[in-house]
Coordinates of C-alpha atoms and ligand atoms in Angstrom, one line a residue:
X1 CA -51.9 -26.4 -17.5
X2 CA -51.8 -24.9 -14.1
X3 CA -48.7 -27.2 -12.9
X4 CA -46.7 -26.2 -15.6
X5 CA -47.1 -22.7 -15.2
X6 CA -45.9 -22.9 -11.6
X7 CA -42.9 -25.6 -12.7
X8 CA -42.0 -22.4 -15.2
X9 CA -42.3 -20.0 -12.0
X10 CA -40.0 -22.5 -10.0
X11 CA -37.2 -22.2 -12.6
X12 CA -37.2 -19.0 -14.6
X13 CA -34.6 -16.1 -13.1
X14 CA -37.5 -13.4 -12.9
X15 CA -38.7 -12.9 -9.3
X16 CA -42.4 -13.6 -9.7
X17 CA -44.6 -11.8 -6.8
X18 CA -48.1 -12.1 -6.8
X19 CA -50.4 -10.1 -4.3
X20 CA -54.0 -9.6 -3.3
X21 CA -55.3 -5.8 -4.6
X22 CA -54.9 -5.1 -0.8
X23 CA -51.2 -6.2 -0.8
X24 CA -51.0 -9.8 0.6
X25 CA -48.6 -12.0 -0.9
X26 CA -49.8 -15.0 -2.4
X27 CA -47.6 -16.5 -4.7
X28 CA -43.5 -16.2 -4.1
X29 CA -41.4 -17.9 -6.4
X30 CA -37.5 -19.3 -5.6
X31 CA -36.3 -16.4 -8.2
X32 CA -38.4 -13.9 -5.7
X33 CA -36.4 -15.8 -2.3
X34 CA -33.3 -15.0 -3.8
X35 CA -33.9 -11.6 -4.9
X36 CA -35.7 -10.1 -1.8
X37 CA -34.0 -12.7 1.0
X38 CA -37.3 -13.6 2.3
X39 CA -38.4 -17.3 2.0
X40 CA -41.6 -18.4 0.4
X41 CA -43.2 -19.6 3.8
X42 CA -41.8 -15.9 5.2
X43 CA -43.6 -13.8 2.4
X44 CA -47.0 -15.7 2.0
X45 CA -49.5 -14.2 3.7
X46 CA -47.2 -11.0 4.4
X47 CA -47.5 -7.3 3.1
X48 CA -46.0 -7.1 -0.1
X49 CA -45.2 -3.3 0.5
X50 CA -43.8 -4.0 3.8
X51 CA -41.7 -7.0 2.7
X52 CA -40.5 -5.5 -0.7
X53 CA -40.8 -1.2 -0.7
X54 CA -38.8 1.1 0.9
X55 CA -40.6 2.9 3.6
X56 CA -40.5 6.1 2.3
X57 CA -42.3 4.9 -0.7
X58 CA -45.0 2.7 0.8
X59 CA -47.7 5.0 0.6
X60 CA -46.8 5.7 -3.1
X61 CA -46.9 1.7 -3.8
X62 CA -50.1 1.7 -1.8
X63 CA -51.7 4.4 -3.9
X64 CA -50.9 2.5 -6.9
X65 CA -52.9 -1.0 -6.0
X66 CA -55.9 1.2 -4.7
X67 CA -56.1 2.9 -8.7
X68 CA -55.3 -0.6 -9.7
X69 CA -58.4 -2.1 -7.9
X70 CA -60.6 0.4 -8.5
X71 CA -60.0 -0.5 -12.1
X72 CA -57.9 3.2 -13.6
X73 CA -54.5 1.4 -13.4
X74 CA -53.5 4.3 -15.4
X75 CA -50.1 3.1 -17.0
X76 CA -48.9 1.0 -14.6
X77 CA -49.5 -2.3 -17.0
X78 CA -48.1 -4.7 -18.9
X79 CA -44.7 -1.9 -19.0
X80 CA -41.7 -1.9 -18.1
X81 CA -41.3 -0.2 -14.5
X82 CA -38.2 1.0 -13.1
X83 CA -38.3 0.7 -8.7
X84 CA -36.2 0.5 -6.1
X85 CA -37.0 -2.3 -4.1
X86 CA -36.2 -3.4 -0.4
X87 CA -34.3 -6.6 0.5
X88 CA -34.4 -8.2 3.6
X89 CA -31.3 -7.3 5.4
X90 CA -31.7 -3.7 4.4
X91 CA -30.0 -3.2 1.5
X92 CA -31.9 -1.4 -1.8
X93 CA -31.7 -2.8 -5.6
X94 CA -32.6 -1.4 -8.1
X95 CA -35.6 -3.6 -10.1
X96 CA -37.3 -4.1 -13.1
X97 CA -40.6 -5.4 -13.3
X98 CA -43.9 -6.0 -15.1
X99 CA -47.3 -6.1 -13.7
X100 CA -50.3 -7.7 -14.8
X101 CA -53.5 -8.2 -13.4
X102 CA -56.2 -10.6 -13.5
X103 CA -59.2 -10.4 -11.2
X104 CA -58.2 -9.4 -8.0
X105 CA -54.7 -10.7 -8.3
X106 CA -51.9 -8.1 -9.3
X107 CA -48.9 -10.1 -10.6
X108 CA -44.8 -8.8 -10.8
X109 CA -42.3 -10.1 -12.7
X110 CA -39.0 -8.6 -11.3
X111 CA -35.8 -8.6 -12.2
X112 CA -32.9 -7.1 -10.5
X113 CA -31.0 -4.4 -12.6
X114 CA -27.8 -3.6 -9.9
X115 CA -25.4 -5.3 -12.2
X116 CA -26.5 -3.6 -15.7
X117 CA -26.9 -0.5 -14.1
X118 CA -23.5 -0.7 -12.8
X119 CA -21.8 -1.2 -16.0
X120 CA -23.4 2.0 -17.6
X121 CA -22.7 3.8 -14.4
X122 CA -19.3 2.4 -14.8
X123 CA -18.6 4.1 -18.2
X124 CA -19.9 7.6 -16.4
X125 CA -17.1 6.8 -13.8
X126 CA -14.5 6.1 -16.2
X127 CA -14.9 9.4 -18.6
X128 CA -14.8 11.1 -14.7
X129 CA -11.5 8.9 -14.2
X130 CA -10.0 10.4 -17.3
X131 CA -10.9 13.4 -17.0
X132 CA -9.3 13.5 -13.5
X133 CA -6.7 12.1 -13.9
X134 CA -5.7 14.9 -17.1
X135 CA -6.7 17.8 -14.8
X136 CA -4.5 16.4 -11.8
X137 CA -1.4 18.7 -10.8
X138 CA 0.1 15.7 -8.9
X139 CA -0.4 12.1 -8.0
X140 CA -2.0 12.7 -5.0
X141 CA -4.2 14.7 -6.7
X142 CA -5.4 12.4 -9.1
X143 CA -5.4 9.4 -6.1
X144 CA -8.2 11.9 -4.5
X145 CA -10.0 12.3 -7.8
X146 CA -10.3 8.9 -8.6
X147 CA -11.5 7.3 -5.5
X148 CA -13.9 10.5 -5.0
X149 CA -15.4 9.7 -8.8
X150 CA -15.3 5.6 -7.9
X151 CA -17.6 7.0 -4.2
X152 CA -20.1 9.7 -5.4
X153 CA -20.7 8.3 -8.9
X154 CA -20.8 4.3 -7.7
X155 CA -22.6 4.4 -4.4
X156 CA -19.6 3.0 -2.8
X157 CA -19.4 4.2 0.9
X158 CA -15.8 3.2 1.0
X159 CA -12.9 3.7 -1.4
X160 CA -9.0 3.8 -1.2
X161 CA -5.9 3.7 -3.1
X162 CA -2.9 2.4 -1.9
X163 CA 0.2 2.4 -2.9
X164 CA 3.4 0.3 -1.7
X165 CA 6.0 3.1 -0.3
X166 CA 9.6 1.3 -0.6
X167 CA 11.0 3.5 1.7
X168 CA 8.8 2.4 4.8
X169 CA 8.6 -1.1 3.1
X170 CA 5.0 -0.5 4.0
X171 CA 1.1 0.0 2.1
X172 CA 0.2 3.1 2.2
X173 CA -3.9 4.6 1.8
X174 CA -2.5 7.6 -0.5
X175 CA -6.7 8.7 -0.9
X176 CA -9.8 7.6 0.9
X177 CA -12.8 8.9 0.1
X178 CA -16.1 8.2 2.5
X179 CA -19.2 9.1 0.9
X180 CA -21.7 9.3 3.9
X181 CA -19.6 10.4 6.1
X182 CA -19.5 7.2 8.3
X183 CA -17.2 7.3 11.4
X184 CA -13.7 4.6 10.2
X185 CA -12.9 4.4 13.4
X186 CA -10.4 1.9 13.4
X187 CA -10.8 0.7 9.9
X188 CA -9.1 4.3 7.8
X189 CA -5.7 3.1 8.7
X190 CA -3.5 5.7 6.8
X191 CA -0.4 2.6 6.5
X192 CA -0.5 -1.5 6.5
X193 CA 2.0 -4.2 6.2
X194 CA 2.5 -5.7 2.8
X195 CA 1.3 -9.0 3.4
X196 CA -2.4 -7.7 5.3
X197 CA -5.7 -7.3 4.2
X198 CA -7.4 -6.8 0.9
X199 CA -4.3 -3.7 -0.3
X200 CA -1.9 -6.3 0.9
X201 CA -3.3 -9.4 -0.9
X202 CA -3.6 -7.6 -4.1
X203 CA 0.1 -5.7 -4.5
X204 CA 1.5 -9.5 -3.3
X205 CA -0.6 -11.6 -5.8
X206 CA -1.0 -8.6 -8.5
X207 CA -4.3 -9.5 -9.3
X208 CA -8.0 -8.2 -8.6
X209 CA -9.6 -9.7 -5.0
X210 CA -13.1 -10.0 -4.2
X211 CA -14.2 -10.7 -0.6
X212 CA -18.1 -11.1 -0.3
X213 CA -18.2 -10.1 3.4
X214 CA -15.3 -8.4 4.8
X215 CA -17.1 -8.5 8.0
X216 CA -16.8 -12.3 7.9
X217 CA -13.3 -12.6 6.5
X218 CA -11.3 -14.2 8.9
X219 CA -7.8 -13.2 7.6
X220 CA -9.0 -9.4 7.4
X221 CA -7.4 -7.0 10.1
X222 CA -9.9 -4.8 10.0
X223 CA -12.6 -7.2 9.8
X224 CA -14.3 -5.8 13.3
X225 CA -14.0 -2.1 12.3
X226 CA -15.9 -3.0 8.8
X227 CA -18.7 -5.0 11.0
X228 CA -19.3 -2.2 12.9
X229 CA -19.4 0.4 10.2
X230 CA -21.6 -1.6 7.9
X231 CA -19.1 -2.4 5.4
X232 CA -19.1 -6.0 4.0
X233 CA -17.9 -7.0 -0.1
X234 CA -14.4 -5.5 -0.9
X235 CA -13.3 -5.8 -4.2
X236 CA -9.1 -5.0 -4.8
X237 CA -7.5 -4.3 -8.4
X238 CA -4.2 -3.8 -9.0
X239 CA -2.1 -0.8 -10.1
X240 CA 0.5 -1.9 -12.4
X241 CA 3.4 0.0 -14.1
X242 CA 4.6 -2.6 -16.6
X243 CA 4.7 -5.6 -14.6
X244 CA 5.5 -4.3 -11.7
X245 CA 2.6 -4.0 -8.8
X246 CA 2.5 0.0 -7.6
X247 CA -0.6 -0.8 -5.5
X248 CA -4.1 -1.4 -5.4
X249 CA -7.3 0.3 -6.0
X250 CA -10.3 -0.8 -3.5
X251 CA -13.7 -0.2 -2.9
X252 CA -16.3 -1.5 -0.1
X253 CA -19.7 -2.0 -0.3
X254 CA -22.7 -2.1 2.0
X255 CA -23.5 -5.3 1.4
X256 CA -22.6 -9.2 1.3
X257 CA -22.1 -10.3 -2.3
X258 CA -21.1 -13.0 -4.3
X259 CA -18.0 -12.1 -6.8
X260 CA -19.1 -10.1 -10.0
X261 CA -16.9 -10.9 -13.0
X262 CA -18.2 -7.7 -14.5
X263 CA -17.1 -5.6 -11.9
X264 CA -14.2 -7.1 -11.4
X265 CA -13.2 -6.2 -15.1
X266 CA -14.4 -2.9 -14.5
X267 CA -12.5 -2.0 -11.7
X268 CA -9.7 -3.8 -13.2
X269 CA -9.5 -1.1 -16.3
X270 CA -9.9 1.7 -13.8
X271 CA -7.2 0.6 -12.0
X272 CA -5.4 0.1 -15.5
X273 CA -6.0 3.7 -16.0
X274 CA -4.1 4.9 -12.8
X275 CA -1.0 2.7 -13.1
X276 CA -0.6 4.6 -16.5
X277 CA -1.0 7.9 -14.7
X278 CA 1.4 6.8 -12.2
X279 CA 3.7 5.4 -14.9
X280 CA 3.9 8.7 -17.1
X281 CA 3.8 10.8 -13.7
X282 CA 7.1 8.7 -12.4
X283 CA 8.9 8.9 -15.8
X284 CA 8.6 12.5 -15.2
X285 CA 9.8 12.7 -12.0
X286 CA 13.1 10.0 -12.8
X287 CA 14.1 12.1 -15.1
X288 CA 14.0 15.6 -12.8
X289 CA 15.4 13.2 -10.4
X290 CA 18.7 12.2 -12.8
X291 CA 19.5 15.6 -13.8
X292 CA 19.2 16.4 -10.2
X293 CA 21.3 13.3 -9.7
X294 CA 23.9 14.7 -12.0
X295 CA 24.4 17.8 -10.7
X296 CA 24.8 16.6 -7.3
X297 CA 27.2 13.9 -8.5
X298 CA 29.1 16.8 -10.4
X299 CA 29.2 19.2 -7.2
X300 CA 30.1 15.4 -4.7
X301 CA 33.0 15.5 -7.9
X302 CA 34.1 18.7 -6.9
X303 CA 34.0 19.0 -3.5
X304 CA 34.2 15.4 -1.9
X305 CA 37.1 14.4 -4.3
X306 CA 38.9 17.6 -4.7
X307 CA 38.8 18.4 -0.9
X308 CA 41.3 15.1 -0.1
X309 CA 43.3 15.3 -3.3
X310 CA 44.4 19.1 -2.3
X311 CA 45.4 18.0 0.7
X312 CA 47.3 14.8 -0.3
X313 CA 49.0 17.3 -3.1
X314 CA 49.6 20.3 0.1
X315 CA 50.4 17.8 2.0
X316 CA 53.2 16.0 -0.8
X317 CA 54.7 20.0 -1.4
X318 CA 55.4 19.9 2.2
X319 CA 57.3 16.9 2.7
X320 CA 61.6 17.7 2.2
X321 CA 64.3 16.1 3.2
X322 CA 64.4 18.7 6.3
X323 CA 61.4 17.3 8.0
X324 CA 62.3 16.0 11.5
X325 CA 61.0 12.3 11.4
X326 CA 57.8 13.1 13.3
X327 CA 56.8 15.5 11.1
X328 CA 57.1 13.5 8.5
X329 CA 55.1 11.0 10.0
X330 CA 52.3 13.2 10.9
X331 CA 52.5 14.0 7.2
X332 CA 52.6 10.7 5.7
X333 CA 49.6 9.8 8.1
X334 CA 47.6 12.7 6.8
X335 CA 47.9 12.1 3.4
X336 CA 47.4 8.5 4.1
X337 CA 44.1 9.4 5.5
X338 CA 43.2 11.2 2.6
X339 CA 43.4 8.8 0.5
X340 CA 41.3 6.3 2.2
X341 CA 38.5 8.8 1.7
X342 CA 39.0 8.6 -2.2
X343 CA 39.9 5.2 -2.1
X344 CA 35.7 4.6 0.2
X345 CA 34.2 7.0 -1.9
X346 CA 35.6 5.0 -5.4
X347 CA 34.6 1.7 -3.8
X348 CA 31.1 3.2 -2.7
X349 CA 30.3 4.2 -6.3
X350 CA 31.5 1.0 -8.0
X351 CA 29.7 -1.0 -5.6
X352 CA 26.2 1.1 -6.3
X353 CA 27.1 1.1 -9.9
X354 CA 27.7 -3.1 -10.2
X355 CA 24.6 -3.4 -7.5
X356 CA 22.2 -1.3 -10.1
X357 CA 23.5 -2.9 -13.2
X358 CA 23.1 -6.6 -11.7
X359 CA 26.6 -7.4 -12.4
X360 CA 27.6 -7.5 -8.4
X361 CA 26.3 -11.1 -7.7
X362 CA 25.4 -12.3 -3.9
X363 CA 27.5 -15.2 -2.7
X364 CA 25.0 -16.9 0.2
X365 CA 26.6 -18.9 2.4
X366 CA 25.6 -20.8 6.2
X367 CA 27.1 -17.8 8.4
X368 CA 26.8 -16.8 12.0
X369 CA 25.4 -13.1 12.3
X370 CA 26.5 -13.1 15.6
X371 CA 30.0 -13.4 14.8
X372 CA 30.1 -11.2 12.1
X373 CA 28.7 -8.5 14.0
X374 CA 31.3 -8.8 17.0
X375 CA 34.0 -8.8 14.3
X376 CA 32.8 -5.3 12.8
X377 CA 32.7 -4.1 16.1
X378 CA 36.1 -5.2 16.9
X379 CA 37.4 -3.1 13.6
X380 CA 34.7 -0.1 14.8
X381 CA 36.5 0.0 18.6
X382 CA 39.7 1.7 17.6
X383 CA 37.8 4.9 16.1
X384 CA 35.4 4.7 19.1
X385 CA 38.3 4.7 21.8
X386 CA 39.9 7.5 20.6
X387 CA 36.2 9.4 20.5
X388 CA 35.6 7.7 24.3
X389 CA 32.7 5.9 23.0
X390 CA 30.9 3.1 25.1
X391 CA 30.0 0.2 22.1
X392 CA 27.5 -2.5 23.6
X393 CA 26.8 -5.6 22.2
X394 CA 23.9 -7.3 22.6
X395 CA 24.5 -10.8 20.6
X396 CA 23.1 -14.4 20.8
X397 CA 26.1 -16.9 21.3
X398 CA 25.2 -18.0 18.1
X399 CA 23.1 -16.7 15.1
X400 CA 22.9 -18.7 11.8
X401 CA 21.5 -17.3 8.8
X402 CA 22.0 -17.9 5.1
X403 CA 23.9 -14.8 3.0
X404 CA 26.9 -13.1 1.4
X405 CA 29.2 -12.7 4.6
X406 CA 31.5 -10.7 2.3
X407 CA 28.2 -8.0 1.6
X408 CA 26.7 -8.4 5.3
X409 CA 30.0 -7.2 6.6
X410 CA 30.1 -4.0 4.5
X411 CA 26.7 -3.4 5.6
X412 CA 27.5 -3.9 9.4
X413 CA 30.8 -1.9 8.8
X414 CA 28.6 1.1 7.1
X415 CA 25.8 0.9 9.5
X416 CA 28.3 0.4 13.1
X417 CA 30.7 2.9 11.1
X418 CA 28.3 5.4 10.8
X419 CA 27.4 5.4 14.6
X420 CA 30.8 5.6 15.6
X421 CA 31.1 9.3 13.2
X422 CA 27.9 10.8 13.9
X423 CA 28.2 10.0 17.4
X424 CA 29.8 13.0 19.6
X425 CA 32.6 12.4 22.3
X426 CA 31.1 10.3 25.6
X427 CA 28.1 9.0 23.5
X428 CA 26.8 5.0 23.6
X429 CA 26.3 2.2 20.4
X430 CA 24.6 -0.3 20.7
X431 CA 24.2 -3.2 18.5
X432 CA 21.5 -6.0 19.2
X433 CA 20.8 -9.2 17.1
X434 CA 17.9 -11.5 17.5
X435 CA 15.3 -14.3 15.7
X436 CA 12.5 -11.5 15.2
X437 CA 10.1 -12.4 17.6
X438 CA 7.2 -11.4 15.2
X439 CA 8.4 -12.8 12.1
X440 CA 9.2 -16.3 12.4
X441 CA 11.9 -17.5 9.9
X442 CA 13.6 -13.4 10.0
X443 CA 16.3 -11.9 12.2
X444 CA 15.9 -8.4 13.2
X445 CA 19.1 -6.5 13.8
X446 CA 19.4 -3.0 15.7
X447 CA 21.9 -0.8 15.6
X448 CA 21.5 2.5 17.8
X449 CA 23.3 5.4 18.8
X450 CA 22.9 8.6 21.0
X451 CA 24.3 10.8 18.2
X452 CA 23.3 13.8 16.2
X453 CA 20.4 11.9 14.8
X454 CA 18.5 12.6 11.8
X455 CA 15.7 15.1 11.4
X456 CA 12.0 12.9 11.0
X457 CA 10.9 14.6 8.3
X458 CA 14.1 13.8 6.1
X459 CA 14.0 10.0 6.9
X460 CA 12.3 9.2 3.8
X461 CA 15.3 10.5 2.2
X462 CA 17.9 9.0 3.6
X463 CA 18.5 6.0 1.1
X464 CA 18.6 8.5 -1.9
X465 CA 22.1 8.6 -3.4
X466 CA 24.0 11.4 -2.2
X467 CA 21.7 12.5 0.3
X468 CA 23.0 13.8 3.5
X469 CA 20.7 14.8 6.2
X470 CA 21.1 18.7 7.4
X471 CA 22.4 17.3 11.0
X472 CA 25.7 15.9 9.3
X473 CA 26.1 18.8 6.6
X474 CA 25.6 21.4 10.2
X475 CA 28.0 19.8 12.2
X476 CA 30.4 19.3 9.4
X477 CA 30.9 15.8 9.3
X478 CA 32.7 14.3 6.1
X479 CA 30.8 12.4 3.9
X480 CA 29.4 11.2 0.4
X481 CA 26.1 10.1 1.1
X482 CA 26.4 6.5 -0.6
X483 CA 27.0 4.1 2.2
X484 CA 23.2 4.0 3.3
X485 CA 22.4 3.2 -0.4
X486 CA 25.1 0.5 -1.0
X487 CA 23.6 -0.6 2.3
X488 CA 19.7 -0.9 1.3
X489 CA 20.9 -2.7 -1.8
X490 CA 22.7 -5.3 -0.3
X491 CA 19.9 -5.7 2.3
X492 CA 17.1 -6.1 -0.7
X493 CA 19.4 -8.4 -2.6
X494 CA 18.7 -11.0 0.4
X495 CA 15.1 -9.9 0.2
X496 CA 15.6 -8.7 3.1
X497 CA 14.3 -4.6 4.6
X498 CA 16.3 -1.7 6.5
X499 CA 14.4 1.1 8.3
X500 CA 15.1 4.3 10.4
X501 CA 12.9 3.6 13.7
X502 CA 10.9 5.7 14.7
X503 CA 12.5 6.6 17.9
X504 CA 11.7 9.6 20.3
X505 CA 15.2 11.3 21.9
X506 CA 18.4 11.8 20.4
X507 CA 20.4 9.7 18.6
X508 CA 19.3 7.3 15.7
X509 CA 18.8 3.6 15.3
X510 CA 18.3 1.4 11.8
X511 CA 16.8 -1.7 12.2
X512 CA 17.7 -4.3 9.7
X513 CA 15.2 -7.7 9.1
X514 CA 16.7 -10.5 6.7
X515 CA 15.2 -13.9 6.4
X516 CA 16.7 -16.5 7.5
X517 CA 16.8 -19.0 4.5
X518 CA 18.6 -15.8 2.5
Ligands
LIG1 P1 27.7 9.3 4.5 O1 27.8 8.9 5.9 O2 29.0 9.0 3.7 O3 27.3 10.7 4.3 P2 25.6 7.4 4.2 O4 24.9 7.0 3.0 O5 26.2 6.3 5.0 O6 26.7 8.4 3.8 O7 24.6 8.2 5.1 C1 23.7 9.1 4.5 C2 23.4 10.2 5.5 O8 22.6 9.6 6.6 C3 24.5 10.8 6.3 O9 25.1 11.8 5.5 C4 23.9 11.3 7.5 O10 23.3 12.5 7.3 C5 22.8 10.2 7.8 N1 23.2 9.2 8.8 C6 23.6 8.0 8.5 N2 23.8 7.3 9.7 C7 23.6 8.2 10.7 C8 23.7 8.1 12.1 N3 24.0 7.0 12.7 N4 23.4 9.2 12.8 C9 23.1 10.4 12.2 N5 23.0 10.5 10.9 C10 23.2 9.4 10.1

């Protein structure tokens, strides 16, 4: 009889703990090793309060076995007890357990509750979610409210939401919300590439991570902040608008665990929840955006269009059979010049339009970048000479790279094009070309200038269609606006990124990265 009871004790899932009335350990089953982290040979013999009970409720625990030995156990039997038990690395779990007693012997059954009490937690969290996310004036609004219900509600010290921003090409930690007010010292990054970390593995695979110790992670970059600051399992869920990954939702726990399919779900419908939000929220804002878009394409009509046509008609009304033949050059060449505005501007628009729709299609094809680039300079020289601009070219003898050399040439002709008319008299461009030194398999590609430059806090707008930065409209440069987009479109359609640097001084400089294979 009695080896069967302890073969039951060896298997069943409840931690079984039995103790002397005076609190030493004498029995400690495998459910109890894995429960509390201590090991059988550890816990014999030991204080059960010590080994198992929170400090600050020893005394309590202690109290409890005295009434229990002294025979007034009160209700503390044969019930179910609710606790808060200590494990050995430090961490608390909730328990549940039953005691019995026979002769001096007080005997626990425990069972750890974490994961039940999570999911009815959870539900809480959710209805906070909701509610949140209905009360929120604005994204970031709700991004705060849900990672601040996700932190107070769940116990989680640690919880972001990111979101990719295809502007910066980059992830960026819209809310973070840190309940105990640890010191993230190196681990509250407010951006990260697309391919890092736990944010980063989640937008590019679009579905939930779990890492049970962050702290041990090897492909983690913020693997040594999280060691220091105590934070080890990270669990990721994506944000989805359709099928189409906006982000991810993350939280970080204070502990090493193994992956909880429960949670994951959980998280996983929270996460569900925002991408909604965010879907509705951006439906709102396209469509402020297109009658915004309309009006500024009606007032581009009016202006950009009408301003060459009037003076190509002026212009026409002037030429008689009078003129002296240099006049009528100068006239001819004006109204010549005129219509190469229209005739850009008309390209621009068809190109953006065909590039949206799909129906422009990208030729690849083995090219030299290198080449290309000194051939757009070549064409960019005569309108620099006659502004006394230096153009430097930094170029590899060679640099081969698969891609449309038909679109990559518009691009280099927009983006050296650009320098050359935002670029005052006596001012330097500079184009460089490279393998990118930290991306092997991608070319980076510079082109700088000391011109007028472009304000930092309107960069993010600079790829919008029709958006012209308050430098050009102030020193009344001629423009629609559309190159920069026709640009970034031909530059994504080789999977490939374009970026205003961040660069201190005048002047402005894009950097362009395409991959190699196209
Ligand atoms: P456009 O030059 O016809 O206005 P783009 O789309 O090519 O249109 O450029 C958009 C805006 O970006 C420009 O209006 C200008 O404000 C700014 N910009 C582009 N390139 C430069 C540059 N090299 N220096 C300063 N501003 C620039």
């Amino acid at each position: 009889m009695k080896d069967h009871s302890a073969a039951v004790l060896a298997v069943i899932s409840e931690a079984y703990v039995a103790a002397t009335v005076e609190g030493r350990v004498v029995q400690w089953n495998p459910a109890a090793e894995a429960t509390f982290g201590w090991s059988r040979e550890q816990a014999i013999g030991g204080d059960v309060a010590r080994l198992i009970i929170p400090e600050r409720h020893r005394d309590m625990y202690r109290e409890a076995l005295r009434r229990i030995a002294g025979g007034d156990p009160g209700r503390l039997l044969e019930r179910r007890l609710q606790f808060t038990a200590l494990h050995r690395d430090g961490h608390e779990l909730p328990v549940e357990t039953t005691l019995t007693v026979t002769g001096e012997i007080v005997h626990a059954l425990a069972r750890d509750v974490s994961a039940t009490l999570r999911g009815s937690r959870f539900t809480v969290v959710e209805a906070a979610v909701l509610r949140g996310l209905a009360e929120a004036t604005s994204s970031d609004d709700a991004a705060v409210r849900v990672v601040g219900a996700l932190g107070v509600r769940m116990g989680w010290p640690v919880s972001e939401l990111w979101l990719f921003d295809a502007d910066r090409q980059m992830m960026t930690c819209i809310a973070r919300h840190n309940r105990a007010g640890r010191d993230l010292t190196g681990f509250a990054l407010a951006e990260m590439e697309p391919h890092a970390g736990l944010p980063g593995a989640v937008y590019r695979d679009g579905r939930a991570h779990w890492i049970p110790d962050v702290a041990a992670a090897p492909s983690s970059p913020r693997r040594r902040a999280a060691a220091r600051i105590g934070l080890r399992a990270a669990v990721g869920a994506p944000i989805r608008s359709g099928s189409q990954v906006l982000g991810a939702l993350c939280v970080f726990g204070d502990r090493a665990e193994p992956s909880d399919a429960t949670l994951i779900s959980l998280l996983s419908g929270l996460a569900a929840h925002v991408g909604q939000y965010l879907e509705r929220r951006r439906a709102e804002e396209l469509a402020i955006d297109l009658a915004r878009t309309k009006d500024e394409f009606l007032t581009m009509v009016t202006h950009e269009l009408r301003n060459p046509l009037a003076v190509i008609l002026g212009t026409v009304a002037l030429l008689d059979d009078d003129l002296e033949p240099a006049e009528r050059h100068d006239h001819l060449r004006i109204i010549g010049s005129s219509a190469e505005r229209l005739s850009t501007m008309a390209d621009d628009l068809l190109d953006l339009a065909r590039l949206e729709s799909g129906s422009l299609e990208i030729h690849p094809a083995d090219l030299d970048l290198a080449g290309l680039l000194h051939d757009s300079i070549a064409t960019a020289r005569i309108a620099a000479g006659t502004k006394d601009l230096t153009v430097r070219a930094d170029l590899p003898f060679r640099l081969p790279l698969c891609g449309d050399p038909d679109r990559l040439r518009q691009v280099a002709d927009n983006l050296i094009g650009n320098a050359v008319k935002y670029t005052p008299e006596g001012g330097t461009i500079t184009v460089t070309a490279a393998a990118d030194a930290a991306r092997p398999g991608w070319v980076s590609w510079t082109v700088a200038d000391t011109g007028i430059g472009i304000p930092a806090g309107e960069r993010s707008r600079l790829f919008r269609r029709f958006y012209r930065a308050s430098t050009a409209v102030a020193a009344k440069i001629p423009g629609t606006g559309l190159g920069l987009v026709v640009t970034r479109t031909i530059i994504e359609r080789h999977h490939g990124t374009i970026a205003v640097a961040d660069t201190a001084g005048p002047g402005t400089t894009f950097v362009v990265r395409l991959p190699r294979s196209g």
